[in-house]
Amino acid sequence: MVLIGANLIYAIEQMEYIFTELRAFIGRFEQLLIDNTKALERAATVEKQLRKEAESNQLLTPKQTRQYLGGVSEDALEYYEKRGLPFYSKGKLGKWYRRGDVDEWLESGKVNRHKKK
């Protein structure tokens, strides 16, 4: 009977040790999940910034620029260029507009694109 009681006590002590180790493992795992979640959030922020930068550096053709400006005519685009809309040209490659430059130009308010009523 004493042997059975001693074995039972030993088994209980082993189970307590296993549960203690399991709790520690769960704690480390939980911290790992928290750290990885934070790293993913930081990565998502960086990705968003890089996408915005890439979008800003996107080159637009005159047609795409006219569409981006709300479907304006070629004449209107030329008028905007005279009013400071930046563009790039390289020989026979034609004109190109950087999307970020177009956005900055629009924000500057140099030209009111809306008709007066």
JSON list of C-alpha atoms in Angstrom, two decimals, residues 19-103:
[
{"chain": "A", "resi": 19, "resn": "PHE", "atom": "CA", "xyz": [2.03, 21.46, -16.30]},
{"chain": "A", "resi": 20, "resn": "THR", "atom": "CA", "xyz": [4.60, 24.03, -15.12]},
{"chain": "A", "resi": 21, "resn": "GLU", "atom": "CA", "xyz": [6.70, 23.43, -18.24]},
{"chain": "A", "resi": 22, "resn": "LEU", "atom": "CA", "xyz": [3.59, 23.56, -20.40]},
{"chain": "A", "resi": 23, "resn": "ARG", "atom": "CA", "xyz": [2.54, 26.90, -18.87]},
{"chain": "A", "resi": 24, "resn": "ALA", "atom": "CA", "xyz": [6.03, 28.30, -19.53]},
{"chain": "A", "resi": 25, "resn": "PHE", "atom": "CA", "xyz": [5.92, 27.04, -23.12]},
{"chain": "A", "resi": 26, "resn": "ILE", "atom": "CA", "xyz": [2.48, 28.60, -23.65]},
{"chain": "A", "resi": 27, "resn": "GLY", "atom": "CA", "xyz": [3.79, 31.89, -22.24]},
{"chain": "A", "resi": 28, "resn": "ARG", "atom": "CA", "xyz": [6.78, 31.87, -24.60]},
{"chain": "A", "resi": 29, "resn": "PHE", "atom": "CA", "xyz": [4.52, 30.93, -27.51]},
{"chain": "A", "resi": 30, "resn": "GLU", "atom": "CA", "xyz": [2.08, 33.71, -26.64]},
{"chain": "A", "resi": 31, "resn": "GLN", "atom": "CA", "xyz": [4.95, 36.24, -26.54]},
{"chain": "A", "resi": 32, "resn": "LEU", "atom": "CA", "xyz": [6.18, 34.94, -29.88]},
{"chain": "A", "resi": 33, "resn": "LEU", "atom": "CA", "xyz": [2.72, 35.49, -31.36]},
{"chain": "A", "resi": 34, "resn": "ILE", "atom": "CA", "xyz": [2.61, 39.03, -29.97]},
{"chain": "A", "resi": 35, "resn": "ASP", "atom": "CA", "xyz": [6.07, 39.83, -31.34]},
{"chain": "A", "resi": 36, "resn": "ASN", "atom": "CA", "xyz": [5.23, 38.40, -34.75]},
{"chain": "A", "resi": 37, "resn": "THR", "atom": "CA", "xyz": [1.94, 40.31, -34.86]},
{"chain": "A", "resi": 38, "resn": "LYS", "atom": "CA", "xyz": [3.81, 43.55, -34.17]},
{"chain": "A", "resi": 39, "resn": "ALA", "atom": "CA", "xyz": [6.37, 42.70, -36.86]},
{"chain": "A", "resi": 40, "resn": "LEU", "atom": "CA", "xyz": [3.59, 42.03, -39.37]},
{"chain": "A", "resi": 41, "resn": "GLU", "atom": "CA", "xyz": [1.94, 45.34, -38.50]},
{"chain": "A", "resi": 42, "resn": "ARG", "atom": "CA", "xyz": [5.24, 47.16, -39.05]},
{"chain": "A", "resi": 43, "resn": "ALA", "atom": "CA", "xyz": [5.74, 45.32, -42.34]},
{"chain": "A", "resi": 44, "resn": "ALA", "atom": "CA", "xyz": [2.23, 46.29, -43.46]},
{"chain": "A", "resi": 45, "resn": "THR", "atom": "CA", "xyz": [2.99, 49.94, -42.69]},
{"chain": "A", "resi": 46, "resn": "VAL", "atom": "CA", "xyz": [6.23, 49.79, -44.68]},
{"chain": "A", "resi": 47, "resn": "GLU", "atom": "CA", "xyz": [4.45, 48.06, -47.56]},
{"chain": "A", "resi": 48, "resn": "LYS", "atom": "CA", "xyz": [1.78, 50.77, -47.58]},
{"chain": "A", "resi": 49, "resn": "GLN", "atom": "CA", "xyz": [4.45, 53.48, -47.68]},
{"chain": "A", "resi": 50, "resn": "LEU", "atom": "CA", "xyz": [6.33, 51.71, -50.48]},
{"chain": "A", "resi": 51, "resn": "ARG", "atom": "CA", "xyz": [3.14, 51.27, -52.51]},
{"chain": "A", "resi": 52, "resn": "LYS", "atom": "CA", "xyz": [2.32, 54.95, -52.08]},
{"chain": "A", "resi": 53, "resn": "GLU", "atom": "CA", "xyz": [5.83, 55.90, -53.16]},
{"chain": "A", "resi": 54, "resn": "ALA", "atom": "CA", "xyz": [5.69, 53.57, -56.16]},
{"chain": "A", "resi": 55, "resn": "GLU", "atom": "CA", "xyz": [2.30, 54.97, -57.13]},
{"chain": "A", "resi": 56, "resn": "SER", "atom": "CA", "xyz": [3.68, 58.50, -56.82]},
{"chain": "A", "resi": 57, "resn": "ASN", "atom": "CA", "xyz": [6.58, 57.62, -59.12]},
{"chain": "A", "resi": 58, "resn": "GLN", "atom": "CA", "xyz": [4.33, 56.02, -61.72]},
{"chain": "A", "resi": 59, "resn": "LEU", "atom": "CA", "xyz": [4.80, 57.54, -65.16]},
{"chain": "A", "resi": 60, "resn": "LEU", "atom": "CA", "xyz": [1.64, 58.42, -67.06]},
{"chain": "A", "resi": 61, "resn": "THR", "atom": "CA", "xyz": [1.17, 58.95, -70.77]},
{"chain": "A", "resi": 62, "resn": "PRO", "atom": "CA", "xyz": [-0.67, 62.08, -71.87]},
{"chain": "A", "resi": 63, "resn": "LYS", "atom": "CA", "xyz": [-3.83, 60.01, -72.35]},
{"chain": "A", "resi": 64, "resn": "GLN", "atom": "CA", "xyz": [-3.55, 58.50, -68.88]},
{"chain": "A", "resi": 65, "resn": "THR", "atom": "CA", "xyz": [-2.86, 61.94, -67.42]},
{"chain": "A", "resi": 66, "resn": "ARG", "atom": "CA", "xyz": [-5.95, 63.39, -69.08]},
{"chain": "A", "resi": 67, "resn": "GLN", "atom": "CA", "xyz": [-8.01, 60.52, -67.63]},
{"chain": "A", "resi": 68, "resn": "TYR", "atom": "CA", "xyz": [-6.40, 61.00, -64.22]},
{"chain": "A", "resi": 69, "resn": "LEU", "atom": "CA", "xyz": [-7.35, 64.68, -64.35]},
{"chain": "A", "resi": 70, "resn": "GLY", "atom": "CA", "xyz": [-10.97, 63.75, -64.92]},
{"chain": "A", "resi": 71, "resn": "GLY", "atom": "CA", "xyz": [-11.10, 63.25, -68.66]},
{"chain": "A", "resi": 72, "resn": "VAL", "atom": "CA", "xyz": [-9.83, 66.66, -69.74]},
{"chain": "A", "resi": 73, "resn": "SER", "atom": "CA", "xyz": [-9.12, 67.46, -73.39]},
{"chain": "A", "resi": 74, "resn": "GLU", "atom": "CA", "xyz": [-5.69, 67.65, -75.01]},
{"chain": "A", "resi": 75, "resn": "ASP", "atom": "CA", "xyz": [-6.07, 71.44, -75.14]},
{"chain": "A", "resi": 76, "resn": "ALA", "atom": "CA", "xyz": [-6.76, 71.57, -71.42]},
{"chain": "A", "resi": 77, "resn": "LEU", "atom": "CA", "xyz": [-3.67, 69.45, -70.75]},
{"chain": "A", "resi": 78, "resn": "GLU", "atom": "CA", "xyz": [-1.55, 71.86, -72.80]},
{"chain": "A", "resi": 79, "resn": "TYR", "atom": "CA", "xyz": [-3.09, 74.77, -70.89]},
{"chain": "A", "resi": 80, "resn": "TYR", "atom": "CA", "xyz": [-2.20, 73.06, -67.60]},
{"chain": "A", "resi": 81, "resn": "GLU", "atom": "CA", "xyz": [1.38, 72.59, -68.80]},
{"chain": "A", "resi": 82, "resn": "LYS", "atom": "CA", "xyz": [1.58, 76.34, -69.43]},
{"chain": "A", "resi": 83, "resn": "ARG", "atom": "CA", "xyz": [0.28, 76.83, -65.89]},
{"chain": "A", "resi": 84, "resn": "GLY", "atom": "CA", "xyz": [3.07, 74.74, -64.40]},
{"chain": "A", "resi": 85, "resn": "LEU", "atom": "CA", "xyz": [1.99, 71.10, -64.75]},
{"chain": "A", "resi": 86, "resn": "PRO", "atom": "CA", "xyz": [5.38, 69.34, -64.81]},
{"chain": "A", "resi": 87, "resn": "PHE", "atom": "CA", "xyz": [6.14, 66.84, -67.55]},
{"chain": "A", "resi": 88, "resn": "TYR", "atom": "CA", "xyz": [9.13, 65.01, -68.94]},
{"chain": "A", "resi": 89, "resn": "SER", "atom": "CA", "xyz": [10.01, 64.53, -72.57]},
{"chain": "A", "resi": 90, "resn": "LYS", "atom": "CA", "xyz": [12.80, 62.58, -74.18]},
{"chain": "A", "resi": 91, "resn": "GLY", "atom": "CA", "xyz": [13.15, 62.87, -77.95]},
{"chain": "A", "resi": 92, "resn": "LYS", "atom": "CA", "xyz": [10.73, 60.67, -79.83]},
{"chain": "A", "resi": 93, "resn": "LEU", "atom": "CA", "xyz": [9.48, 59.00, -76.67]},
{"chain": "A", "resi": 94, "resn": "GLY", "atom": "CA", "xyz": [6.97, 61.81, -76.17]},
{"chain": "A", "resi": 95, "resn": "LYS", "atom": "CA", "xyz": [5.78, 63.36, -72.97]},
{"chain": "A", "resi": 96, "resn": "TRP", "atom": "CA", "xyz": [5.44, 61.65, -69.64]},
{"chain": "A", "resi": 97, "resn": "TYR", "atom": "CA", "xyz": [3.93, 62.85, -66.40]},
{"chain": "A", "resi": 98, "resn": "ARG", "atom": "CA", "xyz": [4.87, 61.62, -62.95]},
{"chain": "A", "resi": 99, "resn": "ARG", "atom": "CA", "xyz": [1.74, 60.90, -60.95]},
{"chain": "A", "resi": 100, "resn": "GLY", "atom": "CA", "xyz": [3.19, 62.43, -57.77]},
{"chain": "A", "resi": 101, "resn": "ASP", "atom": "CA", "xyz": [4.05, 65.64, -59.67]},
{"chain": "A", "resi": 102, "resn": "VAL", "atom": "CA", "xyz": [0.48, 65.82, -60.98]},
{"chain": "A", "resi": 103, "resn": "ASP", "atom": "CA", "xyz": [-0.89, 65.36, -57.45]}
]
